[in-house]
PDB file of C-alpha atoms in Angstrom:
ATOM      1  CA  MET A   1    -173.097 162.580 -79.085  1.00 54.00           C
ATOM      2  CA  GLY A   2    -172.538 166.064 -80.315  1.00 70.00           C
ATOM      3  CA  HIS A   3    -172.768 165.438 -84.055  1.00 72.00           C
ATOM      4  CA  THR A   4    -175.478 165.102 -86.623  1.00 80.00           C
ATOM      5  CA  ARG A   5    -176.817 161.906 -88.135  1.00 77.00           C
ATOM      6  CA  LYS A   6    -175.184 162.852 -91.443  1.00 79.00           C
ATOM      7  CA  THR A   7    -171.776 163.067 -89.748  1.00 77.00           C
ATOM      8  CA  HIS A   8    -172.358 159.713 -88.098  1.00 70.00           C
ATOM      9  CA  GLU A   9    -173.297 158.073 -91.418  1.00 71.00           C
ATOM     10  CA  ALA A  10    -170.400 159.669 -93.290  1.00 72.00           C
ATOM     11  CA  PHE A  11    -167.601 158.907 -90.823  1.00 71.00           C
ATOM     12  CA  TYR A  12    -168.584 156.079 -88.493  1.00 71.00           C
ATOM     13  CA  ARG A  13    -170.483 153.581 -90.614  1.00 70.00           C
ATOM     14  CA  LEU A  14    -168.662 151.025 -92.691  1.00 66.00           C
ATOM     15  CA  PRO A  15    -169.282 151.204 -96.416  1.00 69.00           C
ATOM     16  CA  GLN A  16    -172.046 148.939 -97.704  1.00 72.00           C
ATOM     17  CA  ASP A  17    -169.650 146.916 -99.869  1.00 75.00           C
ATOM     18  CA  ILE A  18    -167.845 145.682 -96.741  1.00 75.00           C
ATOM     19  CA  TYR A  19    -171.090 144.191 -95.444  1.00 75.00           C
ATOM     20  CA  GLN A  20    -171.759 142.577 -98.818  1.00 79.00           C
ATOM     21  CA  THR A  21    -168.227 141.163 -98.925  1.00 82.00           C
ATOM     22  CA  ALA A  22    -168.708 139.635 -95.481  1.00 82.00           C
ATOM     23  CA  LYS A  23    -172.005 138.041 -96.533  1.00 81.00           C
ATOM     24  CA  VAL A  24    -170.505 136.580 -99.704  1.00 83.00           C
ATOM     25  CA  SER A  25    -167.532 135.325 -97.670  1.00 84.00           C
ATOM     26  CA  LYS A  26    -169.924 133.411 -95.405  1.00 82.00           C
ATOM     27  CA  LEU A  27    -171.486 131.804 -98.454  1.00 83.00           C
ATOM     28  CA  LEU A  28    -168.106 130.889 -99.956  1.00 86.00           C
ATOM     29  CA  LEU A  29    -166.937 129.371 -96.667  1.00 83.00           C
ATOM     30  CA  ALA A  30    -170.081 127.259 -96.501  1.00 82.00           C
ATOM     31  CA  ILE A  31    -169.541 126.097-100.092  1.00 84.00           C
ATOM     32  CA  ASN A  32    -165.902 125.305 -99.390  1.00 84.00           C
ATOM     33  CA  LYS A  33    -166.815 123.200 -96.364  1.00 81.00           C
ATOM     34  CA  GLY A  34    -169.637 121.440 -98.189  1.00 83.00           C
ATOM     35  CA  LYS A  35    -172.312 122.803 -95.862  1.00 79.00           C
ATOM     36  CA  VAL A  36    -174.391 124.850 -98.293  1.00 80.00           C
ATOM     37  CA  SER A  37    -177.341 122.471 -98.132  1.00 83.00           C
ATOM     38  CA  LEU A  38    -177.611 123.081 -94.376  1.00 81.00           C
ATOM     39  CA  TYR A  39    -178.415 126.737 -94.987  1.00 79.00           C
ATOM     40  CA  LYS A  40    -180.998 126.282 -97.739  1.00 84.00           C
ATOM     41  CA  GLY A  41    -183.770 128.833 -97.362  1.00 86.00           C
ATOM     42  CA  LYS A  42    -181.832 130.943 -94.855  1.00 83.00           C
ATOM     43  CA  ASN A  43    -180.929 134.567 -95.284  1.00 81.00           C
ATOM     44  CA  LEU A  44    -177.196 135.375 -95.247  1.00 76.00           C
ATOM     45  CA  ASN A  45    -177.832 137.481 -92.149  1.00 78.00           C
ATOM     46  CA  GLU A  46    -179.106 134.352 -90.377  1.00 80.00           C
ATOM     47  CA  ILE A  47    -175.901 132.408 -90.990  1.00 77.00           C
ATOM     48  CA  GLY A  48    -173.216 132.982 -88.400  1.00 76.00           C
ATOM     49  CA  LEU A  49    -169.536 132.251 -88.908  1.00 69.00           C
ATOM     50  CA  SER A  50    -169.626 129.930 -85.909  1.00 71.00           C
ATOM     51  CA  ASP A  51    -172.203 127.834 -87.804  1.00 66.00           C
ATOM     52  CA  ILE A  52    -169.709 127.359 -90.628  1.00 69.00           C
ATOM     53  CA  ASP A  53    -166.721 126.862 -88.329  1.00 65.00           C
ATOM     54  CA  ASP A  54    -164.679 123.633 -88.131  1.00 59.00           C
ATOM     55  CA  SER A  55    -166.693 120.454 -87.918  1.00 58.00           C
ATOM     56  CA  ASP A  56    -165.961 117.566 -85.559  1.00 59.00           C
ATOM     57  CA  GLU A  57    -164.473 115.583 -88.448  1.00 61.00           C
ATOM     58  CA  GLU A  58    -161.979 118.346 -89.174  1.00 63.00           C
ATOM     59  CA  LYS A  59    -161.052 118.554 -85.496  1.00 66.00           C
ATOM     60  CA  GLU A  60    -160.542 114.769 -85.410  1.00 70.00           C
ATOM     61  CA  THR A  61    -158.349 115.005 -88.495  1.00 71.00           C
ATOM     62  CA  LEU A  62    -156.276 117.706 -86.821  1.00 71.00           C
ATOM     63  CA  ASN A  63    -155.929 115.538 -83.697  1.00 75.00           C
ATOM     64  CA  ASP A  64    -154.916 112.553 -85.834  1.00 78.00           C
ATOM     65  CA  ASN A  65    -152.323 114.679 -87.613  1.00 76.00           C
ATOM     66  CA  GLU A  66    -150.943 115.867 -84.271  1.00 81.00           C
ATOM     67  CA  ASN A  67    -150.722 112.260 -83.027  1.00 80.00           C
ATOM     68  CA  ILE A  68    -148.923 111.167 -86.197  1.00 84.00           C
ATOM     69  CA  THR A  69    -146.516 114.076 -85.826  1.00 82.00           C
ATOM     70  CA  GLU A  70    -145.747 113.086 -82.226  1.00 83.00           C
ATOM     71  CA  ILE A  71    -145.106 109.469 -83.257  1.00 82.00           C
ATOM     72  CA  LEU A  72    -142.809 110.540 -86.089  1.00 82.00           C
ATOM     73  CA  GLU A  73    -140.919 112.906 -83.800  1.00 82.00           C
ATOM     74  CA  SER A  74    -140.362 110.143 -81.243  1.00 80.00           C
ATOM     75  CA  GLN A  75    -139.129 107.804 -83.996  1.00 81.00           C
ATOM     76  CA  VAL A  76    -136.684 110.446 -85.198  1.00 81.00           C
ATOM     77  CA  VAL A  77    -135.385 110.889 -81.653  1.00 79.00           C
ATOM     78  CA  GLN A  78    -134.980 107.116 -81.278  1.00 80.00           C
ATOM     79  CA  ASN A  79    -133.093 106.933 -84.585  1.00 78.00           C
ATOM     80  CA  VAL A  80    -130.795 109.767 -83.537  1.00 76.00           C
ATOM     81  CA  ILE A  81    -130.077 108.039 -80.217  1.00 77.00           C
ATOM     82  CA  CYS A  82    -129.485 104.712 -81.985  1.00 75.00           C
ATOM     83  CA  ASN A  83    -127.132 106.309 -84.523  1.00 76.00           C
ATOM     84  CA  LYS A  84    -125.285 108.132 -81.747  1.00 74.00           C
ATOM     85  CA  SER A  85    -124.819 104.831 -79.927  1.00 73.00           C
ATOM     86  CA  LYS A  86    -123.480 103.227 -83.115  1.00 73.00           C
ATOM     87  CA  ASN A  87    -121.124 106.153 -83.644  1.00 74.00           C
ATOM     88  CA  ASP A  88    -119.953 105.904 -80.037  1.00 74.00           C
ATOM     89  CA  LEU A  89    -119.207 102.196 -80.562  1.00 72.00           C
ATOM     90  CA  LYS A  90    -117.253 102.970 -83.734  1.00 76.00           C
ATOM     91  CA  GLU A  91    -115.331 105.643 -81.873  1.00 77.00           C
ATOM     92  CA  GLU A  92    -114.451 103.190 -79.101  1.00 78.00           C
ATOM     93  CA  GLU A  93    -113.305 100.616 -81.675  1.00 79.00           C
ATOM     94  CA  LEU A  94    -111.121 103.231 -83.363  1.00 79.00           C
ATOM     95  CA  LYS A  95    -109.592 104.225 -80.027  1.00 80.00           C
ATOM     96  CA  LYS A  96    -108.783 100.578 -79.254  1.00 81.00           C
ATOM     97  CA  LYS A  97    -107.160 100.077 -82.665  1.00 80.00           C
ATOM     98  CA  LEU A  98    -105.167 103.270 -82.209  1.00 79.00           C
ATOM     99  CA  GLN A  99    -103.980 102.066 -78.797  1.00 79.00           C
ATOM    100  CA  GLU A 100    -103.017  98.709 -80.316  1.00 79.00           C
ATOM    101  CA  LEU A 101    -101.056 100.433 -83.073  1.00 79.00           C
ATOM    102  CA  ASN A 102     -99.348 102.699 -80.552  1.00 78.00           C
ATOM    103  CA  GLY A 103     -98.534  99.646 -78.445  1.00 76.00           C
ATOM    104  CA  GLN A 104     -97.020  97.865 -81.447  1.00 71.00           C
ATOM    105  CA  LYS A 105     -94.918 100.927 -82.296  1.00 66.00           C
ATOM    106  CA  ASN A 106     -93.648 101.115 -78.711  1.00 70.00           C
ATOM    107  CA  ARG A 107     -92.671  97.422 -78.783  1.00 68.00           C
ATOM    108  CA  LYS A 108     -90.698  97.889 -81.994  1.00 63.00           C
ATOM    109  CA  LYS A 109     -88.627 100.666 -80.450  1.00 58.00           C
TER     110      LYS A 109
END
């Protein structure tokens, strides 16, 4: 490519500590997810991030949480509508009382 191997190694390769950090990160993710025993005897290079990725249980939990959120949102909407209806009824009652009071004032005159 028009440059020496030394140039390629000095400027284009990632430092070794980045590779080591990535390998340790894989191990820590596996520990965090409780999957370390699945990788017993494997080299860190043999473990892919997709192997450690979300399990079906975690996906089910996320789906359950989304369903609960939808139910709660619908209940909030129903409560708002119910409270609005109650407020509308109170407003109508107040208007009627005001009309009655105005009617009584007009009769007194």
